[in-house]
Structures are given as structure tokens and as C-alpha cells.
Short mmCIF file of C-alpha atoms and ligand atoms in Angstrom, two decimals:
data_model
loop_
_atom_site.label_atom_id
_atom_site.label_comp_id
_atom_site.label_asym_id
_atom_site.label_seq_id
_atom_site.Cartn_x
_atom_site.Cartn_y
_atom_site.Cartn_z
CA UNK R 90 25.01 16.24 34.13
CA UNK R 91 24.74 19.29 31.70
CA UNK R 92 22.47 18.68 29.19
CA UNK R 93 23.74 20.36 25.21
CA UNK R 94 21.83 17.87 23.07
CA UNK R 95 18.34 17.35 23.34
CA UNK R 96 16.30 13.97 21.01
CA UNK R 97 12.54 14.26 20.54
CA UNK R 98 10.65 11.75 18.89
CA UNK R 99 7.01 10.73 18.62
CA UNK R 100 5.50 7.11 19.97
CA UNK R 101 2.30 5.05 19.67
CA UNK R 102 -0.88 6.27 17.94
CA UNK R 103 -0.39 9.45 15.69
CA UNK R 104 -2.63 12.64 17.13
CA UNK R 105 -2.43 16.30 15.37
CA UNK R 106 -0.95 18.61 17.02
CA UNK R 107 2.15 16.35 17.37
CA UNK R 108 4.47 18.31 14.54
CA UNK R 109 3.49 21.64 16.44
CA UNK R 110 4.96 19.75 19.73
CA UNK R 111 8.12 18.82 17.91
CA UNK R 112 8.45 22.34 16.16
CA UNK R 113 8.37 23.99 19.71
CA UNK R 114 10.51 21.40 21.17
CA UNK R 115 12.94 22.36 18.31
CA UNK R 116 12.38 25.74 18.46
CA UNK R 117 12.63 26.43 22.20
CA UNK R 118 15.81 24.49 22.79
CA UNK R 119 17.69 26.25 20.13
CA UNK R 120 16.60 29.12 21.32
CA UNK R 121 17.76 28.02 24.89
CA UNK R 122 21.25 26.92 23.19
CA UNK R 123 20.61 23.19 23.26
CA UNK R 124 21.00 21.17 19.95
CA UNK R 125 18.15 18.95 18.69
CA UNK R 126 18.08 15.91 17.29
CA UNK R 127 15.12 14.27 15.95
CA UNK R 128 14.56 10.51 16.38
CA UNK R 129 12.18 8.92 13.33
CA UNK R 130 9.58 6.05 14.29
CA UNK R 131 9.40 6.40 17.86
CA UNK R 132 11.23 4.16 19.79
CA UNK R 133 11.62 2.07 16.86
CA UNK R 134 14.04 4.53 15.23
CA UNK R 135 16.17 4.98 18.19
CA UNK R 136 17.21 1.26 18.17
CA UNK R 137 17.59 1.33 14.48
CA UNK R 138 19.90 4.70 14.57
CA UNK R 139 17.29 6.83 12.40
CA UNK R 140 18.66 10.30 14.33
CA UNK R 141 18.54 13.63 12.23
CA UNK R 142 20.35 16.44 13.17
CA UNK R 143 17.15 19.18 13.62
CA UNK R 144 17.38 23.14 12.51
CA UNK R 145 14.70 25.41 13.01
CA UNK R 146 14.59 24.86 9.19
CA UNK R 147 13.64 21.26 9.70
CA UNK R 148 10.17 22.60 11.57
CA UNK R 149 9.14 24.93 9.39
CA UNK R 150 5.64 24.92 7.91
CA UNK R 151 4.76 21.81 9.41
CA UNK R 152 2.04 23.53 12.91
CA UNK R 153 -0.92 23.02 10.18
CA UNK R 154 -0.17 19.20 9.74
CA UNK R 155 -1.61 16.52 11.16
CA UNK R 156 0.19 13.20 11.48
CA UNK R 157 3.57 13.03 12.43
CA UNK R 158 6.58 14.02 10.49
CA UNK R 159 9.02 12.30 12.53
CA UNK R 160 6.78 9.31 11.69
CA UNK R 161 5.33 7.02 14.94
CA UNK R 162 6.02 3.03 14.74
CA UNK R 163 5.24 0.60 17.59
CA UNK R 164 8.12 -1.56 18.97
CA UNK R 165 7.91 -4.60 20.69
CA UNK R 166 11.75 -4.63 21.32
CA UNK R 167 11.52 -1.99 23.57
CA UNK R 168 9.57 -3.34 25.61
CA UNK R 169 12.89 -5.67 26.14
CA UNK R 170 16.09 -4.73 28.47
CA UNK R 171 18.46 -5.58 25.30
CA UNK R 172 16.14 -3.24 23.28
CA UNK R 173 15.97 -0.40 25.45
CA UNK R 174 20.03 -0.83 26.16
CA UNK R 175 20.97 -1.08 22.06
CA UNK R 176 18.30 2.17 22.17
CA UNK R 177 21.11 3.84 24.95
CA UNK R 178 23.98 3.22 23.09
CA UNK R 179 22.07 5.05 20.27
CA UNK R 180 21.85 7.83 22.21
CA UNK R 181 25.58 7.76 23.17
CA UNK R 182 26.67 8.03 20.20
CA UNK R 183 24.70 11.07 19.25
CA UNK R 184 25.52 12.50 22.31
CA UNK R 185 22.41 13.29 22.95
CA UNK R 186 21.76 13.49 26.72
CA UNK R 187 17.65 14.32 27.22
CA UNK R 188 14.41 12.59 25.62
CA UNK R 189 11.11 14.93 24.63
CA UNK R 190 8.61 12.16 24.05
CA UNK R 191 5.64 12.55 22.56
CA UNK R 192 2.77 9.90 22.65
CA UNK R 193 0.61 8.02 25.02
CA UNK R 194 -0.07 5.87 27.97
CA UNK R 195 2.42 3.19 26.19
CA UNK R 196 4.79 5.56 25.49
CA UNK R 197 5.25 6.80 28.35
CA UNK R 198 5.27 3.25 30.33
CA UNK R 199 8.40 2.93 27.98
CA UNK R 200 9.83 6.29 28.69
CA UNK R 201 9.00 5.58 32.63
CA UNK R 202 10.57 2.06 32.17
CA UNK R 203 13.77 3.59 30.21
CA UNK R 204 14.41 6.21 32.40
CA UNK R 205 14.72 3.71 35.85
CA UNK R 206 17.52 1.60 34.02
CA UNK R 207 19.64 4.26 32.87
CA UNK R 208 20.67 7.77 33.77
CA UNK R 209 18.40 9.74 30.93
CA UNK R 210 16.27 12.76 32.07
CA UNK R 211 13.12 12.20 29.76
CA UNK R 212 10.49 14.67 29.74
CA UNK R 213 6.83 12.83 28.34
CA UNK R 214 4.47 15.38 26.03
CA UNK R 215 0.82 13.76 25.96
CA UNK R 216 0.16 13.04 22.58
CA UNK R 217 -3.39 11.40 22.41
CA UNK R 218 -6.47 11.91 20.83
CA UNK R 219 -8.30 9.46 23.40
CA UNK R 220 -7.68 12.29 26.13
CA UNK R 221 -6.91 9.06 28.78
CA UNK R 222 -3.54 10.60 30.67
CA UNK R 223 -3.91 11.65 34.51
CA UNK R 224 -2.68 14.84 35.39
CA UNK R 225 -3.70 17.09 32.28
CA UNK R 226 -6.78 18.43 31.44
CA UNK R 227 -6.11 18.14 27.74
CA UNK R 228 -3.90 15.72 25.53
CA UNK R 229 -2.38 16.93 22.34
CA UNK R 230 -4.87 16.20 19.52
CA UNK R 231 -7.94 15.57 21.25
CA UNK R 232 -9.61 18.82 20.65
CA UNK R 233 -9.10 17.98 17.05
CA UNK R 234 -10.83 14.77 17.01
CA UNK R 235 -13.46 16.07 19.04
CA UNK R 236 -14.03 18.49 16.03
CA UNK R 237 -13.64 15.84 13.52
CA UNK R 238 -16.38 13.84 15.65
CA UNK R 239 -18.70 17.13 15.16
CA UNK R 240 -18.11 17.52 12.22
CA UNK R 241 -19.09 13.79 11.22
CA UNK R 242 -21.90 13.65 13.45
CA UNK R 243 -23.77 16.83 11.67
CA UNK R 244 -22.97 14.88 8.54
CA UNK R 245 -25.07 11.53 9.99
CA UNK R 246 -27.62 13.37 11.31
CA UNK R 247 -28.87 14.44 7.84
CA UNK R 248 -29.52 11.32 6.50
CA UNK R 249 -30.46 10.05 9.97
CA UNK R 250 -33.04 12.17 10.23
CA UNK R 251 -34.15 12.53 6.40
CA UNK R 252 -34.65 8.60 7.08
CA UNK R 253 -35.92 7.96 10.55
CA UNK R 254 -33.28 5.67 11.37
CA UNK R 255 -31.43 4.72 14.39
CA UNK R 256 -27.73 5.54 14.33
CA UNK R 257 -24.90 4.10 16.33
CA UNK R 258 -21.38 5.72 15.73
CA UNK R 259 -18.79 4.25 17.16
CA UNK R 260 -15.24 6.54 17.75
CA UNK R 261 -12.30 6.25 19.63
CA UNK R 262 -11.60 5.70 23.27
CA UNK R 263 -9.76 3.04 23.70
CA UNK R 264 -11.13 2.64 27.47
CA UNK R 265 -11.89 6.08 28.07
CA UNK R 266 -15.40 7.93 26.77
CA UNK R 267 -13.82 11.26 26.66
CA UNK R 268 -14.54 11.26 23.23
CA UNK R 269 -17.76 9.90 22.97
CA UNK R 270 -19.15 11.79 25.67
CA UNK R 271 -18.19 15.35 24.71
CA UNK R 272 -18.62 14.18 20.84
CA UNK R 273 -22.31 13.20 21.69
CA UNK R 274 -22.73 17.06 23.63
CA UNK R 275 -20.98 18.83 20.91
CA UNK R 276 -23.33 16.89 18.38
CA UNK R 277 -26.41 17.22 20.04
CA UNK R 278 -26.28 13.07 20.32
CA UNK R 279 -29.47 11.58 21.92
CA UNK R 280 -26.83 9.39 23.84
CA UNK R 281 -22.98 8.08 24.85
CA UNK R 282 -21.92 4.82 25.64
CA UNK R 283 -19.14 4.76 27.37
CA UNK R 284 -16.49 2.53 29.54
CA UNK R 285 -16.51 3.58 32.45
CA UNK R 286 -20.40 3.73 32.76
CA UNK R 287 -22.48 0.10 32.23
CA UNK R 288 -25.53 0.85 30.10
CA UNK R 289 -27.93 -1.67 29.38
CA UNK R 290 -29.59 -2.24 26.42
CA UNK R 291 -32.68 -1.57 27.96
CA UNK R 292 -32.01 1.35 29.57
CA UNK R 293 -31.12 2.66 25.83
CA UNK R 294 -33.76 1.35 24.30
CA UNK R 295 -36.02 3.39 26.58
CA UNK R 296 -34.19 6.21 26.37
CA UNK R 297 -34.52 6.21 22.60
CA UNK R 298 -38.11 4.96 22.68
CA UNK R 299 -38.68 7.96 24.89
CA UNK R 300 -37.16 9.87 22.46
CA UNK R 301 -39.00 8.98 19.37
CA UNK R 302 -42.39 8.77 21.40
CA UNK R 303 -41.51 12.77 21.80
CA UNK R 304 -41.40 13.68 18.01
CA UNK R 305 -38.13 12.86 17.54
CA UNK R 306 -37.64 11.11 14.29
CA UNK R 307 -33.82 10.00 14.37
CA UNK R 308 -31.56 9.22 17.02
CA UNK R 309 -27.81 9.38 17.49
CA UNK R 310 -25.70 7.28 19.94
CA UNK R 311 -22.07 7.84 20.16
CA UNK R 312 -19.90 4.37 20.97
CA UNK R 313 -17.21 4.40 22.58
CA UNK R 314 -14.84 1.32 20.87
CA UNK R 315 -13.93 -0.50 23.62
CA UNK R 316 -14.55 -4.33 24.72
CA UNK R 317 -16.64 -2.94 27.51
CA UNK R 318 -18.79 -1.43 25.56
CA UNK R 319 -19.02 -4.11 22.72
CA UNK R 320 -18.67 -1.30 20.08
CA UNK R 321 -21.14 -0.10 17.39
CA UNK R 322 -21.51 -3.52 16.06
CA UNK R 323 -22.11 -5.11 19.30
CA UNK R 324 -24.46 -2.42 20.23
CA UNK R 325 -26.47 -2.80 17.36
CA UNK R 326 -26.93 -6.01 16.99
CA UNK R 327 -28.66 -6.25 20.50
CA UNK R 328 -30.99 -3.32 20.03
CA UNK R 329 -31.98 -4.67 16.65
CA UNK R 330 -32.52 -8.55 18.25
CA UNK R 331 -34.81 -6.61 20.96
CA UNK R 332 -36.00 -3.68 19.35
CA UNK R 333 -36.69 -5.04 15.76
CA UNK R 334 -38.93 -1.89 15.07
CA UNK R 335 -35.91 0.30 14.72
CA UNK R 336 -34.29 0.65 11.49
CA UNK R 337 -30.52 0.81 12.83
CA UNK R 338 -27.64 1.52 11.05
CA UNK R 339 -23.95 1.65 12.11
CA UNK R 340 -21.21 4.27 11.49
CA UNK R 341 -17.43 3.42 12.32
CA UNK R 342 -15.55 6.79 12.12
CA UNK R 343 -12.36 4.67 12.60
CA UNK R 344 -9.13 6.16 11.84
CA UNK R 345 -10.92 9.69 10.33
CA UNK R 346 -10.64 10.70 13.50
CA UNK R 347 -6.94 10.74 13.70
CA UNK R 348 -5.68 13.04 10.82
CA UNK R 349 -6.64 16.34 9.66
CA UNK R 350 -4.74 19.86 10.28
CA UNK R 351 -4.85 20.65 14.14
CA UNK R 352 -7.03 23.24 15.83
CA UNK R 353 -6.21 26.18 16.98
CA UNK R 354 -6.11 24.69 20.98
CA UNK R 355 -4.08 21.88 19.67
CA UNK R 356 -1.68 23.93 18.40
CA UNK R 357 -1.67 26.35 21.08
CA UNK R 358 -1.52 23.45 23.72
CA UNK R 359 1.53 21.66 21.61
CA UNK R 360 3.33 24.63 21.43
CA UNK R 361 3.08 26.12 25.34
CA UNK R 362 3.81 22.16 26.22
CA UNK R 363 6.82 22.23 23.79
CA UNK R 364 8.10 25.25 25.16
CA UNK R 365 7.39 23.93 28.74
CA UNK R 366 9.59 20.49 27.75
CA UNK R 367 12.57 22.25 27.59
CA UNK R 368 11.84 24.26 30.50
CA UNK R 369 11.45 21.42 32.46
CA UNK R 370 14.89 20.58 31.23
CA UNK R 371 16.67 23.54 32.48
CA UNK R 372 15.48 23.37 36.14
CA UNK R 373 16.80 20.32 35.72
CA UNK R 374 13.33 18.02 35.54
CA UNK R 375 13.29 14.30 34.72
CA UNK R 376 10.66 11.76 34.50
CA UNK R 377 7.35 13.56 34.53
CA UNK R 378 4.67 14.62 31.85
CA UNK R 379 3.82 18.20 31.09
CA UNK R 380 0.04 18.65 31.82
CA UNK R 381 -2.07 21.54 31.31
CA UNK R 382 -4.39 21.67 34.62
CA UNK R 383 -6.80 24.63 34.91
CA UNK R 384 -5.03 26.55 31.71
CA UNK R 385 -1.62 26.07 34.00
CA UNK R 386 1.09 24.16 33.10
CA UNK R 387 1.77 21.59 35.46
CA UNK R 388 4.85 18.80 36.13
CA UNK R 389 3.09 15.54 36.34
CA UNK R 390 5.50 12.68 37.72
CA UNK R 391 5.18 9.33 35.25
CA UNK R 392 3.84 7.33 37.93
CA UNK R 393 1.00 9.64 38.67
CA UNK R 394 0.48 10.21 34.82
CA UNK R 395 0.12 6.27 33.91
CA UNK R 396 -1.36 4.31 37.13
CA UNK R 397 -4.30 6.81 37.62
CA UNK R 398 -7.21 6.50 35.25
CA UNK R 399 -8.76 9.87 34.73
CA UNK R 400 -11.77 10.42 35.99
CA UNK R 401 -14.97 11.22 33.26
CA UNK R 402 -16.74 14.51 34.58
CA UNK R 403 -20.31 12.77 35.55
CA UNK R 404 -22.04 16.12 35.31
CA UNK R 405 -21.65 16.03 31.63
CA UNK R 406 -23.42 12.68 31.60
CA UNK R 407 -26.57 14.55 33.63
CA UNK R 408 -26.35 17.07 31.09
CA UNK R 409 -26.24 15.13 28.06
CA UNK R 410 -29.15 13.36 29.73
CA UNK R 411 -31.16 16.50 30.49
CA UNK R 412 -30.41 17.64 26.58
CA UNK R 413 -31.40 14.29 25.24
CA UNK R 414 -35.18 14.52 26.42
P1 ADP I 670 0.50 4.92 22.95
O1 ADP I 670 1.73 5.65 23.33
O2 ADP I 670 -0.29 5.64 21.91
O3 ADP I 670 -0.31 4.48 24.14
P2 ADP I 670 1.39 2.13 22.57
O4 ADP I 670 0.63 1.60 23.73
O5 ADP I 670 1.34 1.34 21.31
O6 ADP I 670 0.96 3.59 22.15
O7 ADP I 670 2.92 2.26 23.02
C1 ADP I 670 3.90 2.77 22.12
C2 ADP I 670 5.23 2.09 22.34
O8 ADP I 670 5.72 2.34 23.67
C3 ADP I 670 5.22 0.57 22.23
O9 ADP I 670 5.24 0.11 20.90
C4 ADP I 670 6.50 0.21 22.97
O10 ADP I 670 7.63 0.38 22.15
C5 ADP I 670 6.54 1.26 24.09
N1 ADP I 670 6.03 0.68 25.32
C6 ADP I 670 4.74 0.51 25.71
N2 ADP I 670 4.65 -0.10 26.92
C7 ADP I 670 5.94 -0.36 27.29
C8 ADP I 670 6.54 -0.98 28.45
N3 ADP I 670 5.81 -1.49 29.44
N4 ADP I 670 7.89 -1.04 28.49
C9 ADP I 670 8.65 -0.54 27.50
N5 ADP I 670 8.13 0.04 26.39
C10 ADP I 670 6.82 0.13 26.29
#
């Protein structure tokens, strides 16, 4: 099937970088003769017929933004077979014949889902700032949370340290410590708590005692929010039943760490991935994510992209270890 009309929307949790992904999704397929349409609230806006027909006018000063300006909704009625079919005649009727998607793990379940029911080549962009897709080094918007984080962090420390308290931080993970671990290296964070590694409260404890036994008068620890971890909160509220001695205090970055204008790698990553979308397209791809693996940009199937979890690098946990002495 020749593809002329190409819809891009974005899904799930908002990450910046994602209007530089849709203004070189735009840009790229006009520029390779396709049309563009652009699909507002995610899946949510496809059922709904919310389709605009997209210029390269429509993109235009919008690579410094954060957030979305295609807006991002979740929809439970995709997740139905009536939902996902009223979403195909939607496309029908716009003619439009290939999906860019831009979002997560969920989003791209759907897309995987949608794609093995009916005959629409769908090409996945991973837009997350929890960094948690197989297959890519990078996800769109992580690098700028992971600045954000910094950025915070530097801020605590101050009054951390002017006060001689113990600080717990929690960000963003969902399940994977991505953030948390390369926020707590970037920081200079005493230590991360993360998912996919069980720490006990002990073990912390001594870590920090260690710490503060060394001169140190303030500590950092970077939480990742999961239920594995028990969050900040959770976190806290042990040390301070065990460790009464430490004056704790508890920081939830929350959804800070989702807006802001993108960096420059999150712009530069959004717009080779854009570009790469389309490509995909011509040659006549369906069905995978673009990844970025070694600065390369890869075709990672669906599959591959949702059922693996990614792997944390454990030699950044030695080092943070080493640096936290
Ligand atoms: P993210 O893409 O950030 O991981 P979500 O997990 O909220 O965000 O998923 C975004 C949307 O993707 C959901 O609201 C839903 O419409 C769609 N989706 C998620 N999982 C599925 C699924 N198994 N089948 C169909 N659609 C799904």
C-alpha cells in the first residue's frame, strides 16, 4: 500500500522534546512529499475525530517547548477492540494511511496492539522521561529531566547542608532508576534507591552514618517513586523510626520534572528520530520503535521494545558508591 498521508500524535505521560519529534515528523514528510496530519490527545483524539491538517507552519517555533502541543490524554477505550476499530474508521476518513507515535511503554502496547488488528504501518518514537524502553539508549525527554533533577538537587543541597539534615528526594521512575541513579551521579548524591536493586534500611543507614562519621554534614538520597522502593515517604519514615538521630526531611520533585524547554540532546535526539520515522516509512517499515543505540539509529521491533526491561548499567552503582565515601 502507498503511503501519501502520514498522522502523528503524542500518548501517555508528556516528556520535552516531544514538539521537536512532531516538528521533524512534520517537517521530514513534507519534505519527502507525504501530507501530515496531526492527531490531538493521543489516542483519545483519534476516536473523538480531533485530526488537523499539519503545514510546516503548524511546527514552527515550537523545538524550545516542553509539553506537548498536540496535547497527550490517556484512554481507556483504546484499550477496547470497539475503541481501537471507531479509532480506524477515523483514520479512513482522513485518509491517512501511517501512525508516528510518540509516547511510552503504554503507548506503544496500544500502537503494538492496533497495528495486529488492522492493516496500519505505525512507526513508535520513545517519548519518556523515565528512560524505561528496550532497544534505545536514550528516550525523548530524559536528558531533560535528568537536568531538571541537577538542577533541583544543587538547590537541596544548600539548605541540606547549611542545616545538617538528612534529605530524601524522591523523582520519577516509574519502575526503572534511570533517573535516580544518574540524578544522584550528576548531583553528587551520597546515594540512589532504586527498583531494580533491594536496599535495606540498614544498609543506608550505614552508608550515611559512614558518611557523616567522615565530616560530612548533609546527605542526599535520590528515590526512585516506585512501590518497590516505598518512595521518599516510605523511606523516611523507616530511617527516622530507626535512626531517630537524623533530622530527615523529604523532597518530592513530582511533576517539575516533566516540563521545562528541552535540551539540546533532546532536541537533537527528537529531531534525528523524527527524521528517522519517516524514513522508516519509505523502506516501507511497520511496527517497530526508532532507538538510538551507540549514537546509531536503530529499528527496534515492538515486541523487543515493550517485553524487555532495560537493563540499569551496575557500574554506575559501583561508582556512585566509590564517590559517596
Ligand atoms: P505511556 O505511554 O507514557 O507509558 P500509558 O501507560 O498511560 O502511558 O499509556 C498511554 C495510552 O496507551 C493508554 O491510555 C491507552 O490508551 C494506550 N494503551 C496502553 N496499554 C494499552 C493496551 N494494552 N492496549 C491498547 N492500548 C493501550
Amino acid at each position: 500500500m502507498e503511503i501519501k498521508t502520514i498522522g502523528i500524535l503524542t500518548s501517555g505521560g508528556d516528556a520535552p522534546g516531544m514538539n521537536a519529534a512532531i516538528r521533524s515528523v512534520t517537517r521530514s514528510a513534507i519534505f519527502s512529499g507525504f501530507k501530515v496530519k496531526g492527531i490531538y490527545r493521543g489516542y483519545r483524539g483519534l476516536i473523538d475525530d480531533e485530526v488537523a491538517d499539519f503545514k510546516t507552519q503548524n511546527v514552527s517555533n515550537i523545538i524550545q517547548q516542553g509539553g506537548t502541543i498536540l496535547k497527550t490524554a490517556r484512554c481507556k477505550e483504546f484499550t477496547t477492540e470497539e475503541g481501537r476499530k471507531r479509532a480506524f474508521e477515523v483514520m479512513r476518513k482522513h485518509e491517512i494511511d501511517a501512525l508516528v507515535v510518540v509516547g511510552g511503554d503504554g503507548s506503544l502496547t496500544g500502537a503494538r496492539q492496533f497495528a495486529s488488528e488492522f492493516d496500519v504501518p505505525i512507526v513508535g518514537l520513545p517519548g519518556t522521561i523515565d528512560n524505561d524502553l528496550y532497544g534505545t539508549d536514550h528516550t525523548i525527554g530524559y536528558d531533560t529531566a535528568l537536568n531538571t533533577i541537577m538542577w533541583c538537587v544543587d538547590r537541596i543541597r544548600d539548605t541540606a547542608s547549611s542545616h545538617e539534615r538528612l534529605f530524601f528526594i524522591e523523582v520519577m521512575g516509574r519502575n526503572a532508576g534511570f533517573l535516580a541513579l544518574n540524578g544522584a551521579i550528576a548531583s553528587g548524591a551520597e546515594a540512589a534507591i532504586i527498583p531494580e536493586i533491594s536496599t535495606e534500611v540498614d544498609q543506608l543507614a550505614e552508608l550515611i552514618q559512614n558518611g557523616f562519621r567522615k565530616s560530612k554534614n548533609s546527605s542526599i538520597v535520590l528515590v526512585a517513586e516506585s512501590p518497590v522502593t516505598g518512595g521518599a515517604m516510605g523511606l523516611a519514615e523507616r530511617v527516622r523510626n530507626e535512626y531517630p538521630q537524623y533530622d530527615t526531611r523529604v523532597t518530592i520533585l513530582g511533576h517539575l520534572q516533566r516540563g521545562g524547554s528541552p535540551t539540546a540532546q533532546d532536541r537533537i535526539l527528537a529531531s534525528r528520530m523524527g527524521a528517522a520515522a519517516v524514513d522508516a516509512l519509505l523502506e516501507g517499515q511497520r511496527n517497530i520503535m526508532i532507538g538510538d543505540r551507540n549514537d546509531e539509529i536503530v529499528y527496534v521491533p515492538f515486541n523487543k521494545a515493550i517485553k524487555n526491561d532495560k537493563p540499569i548499567d551496575r557500574e554506575l552503582l559501583k561508582t556512585l558508591k566509590r564517590l559517596s565515601i
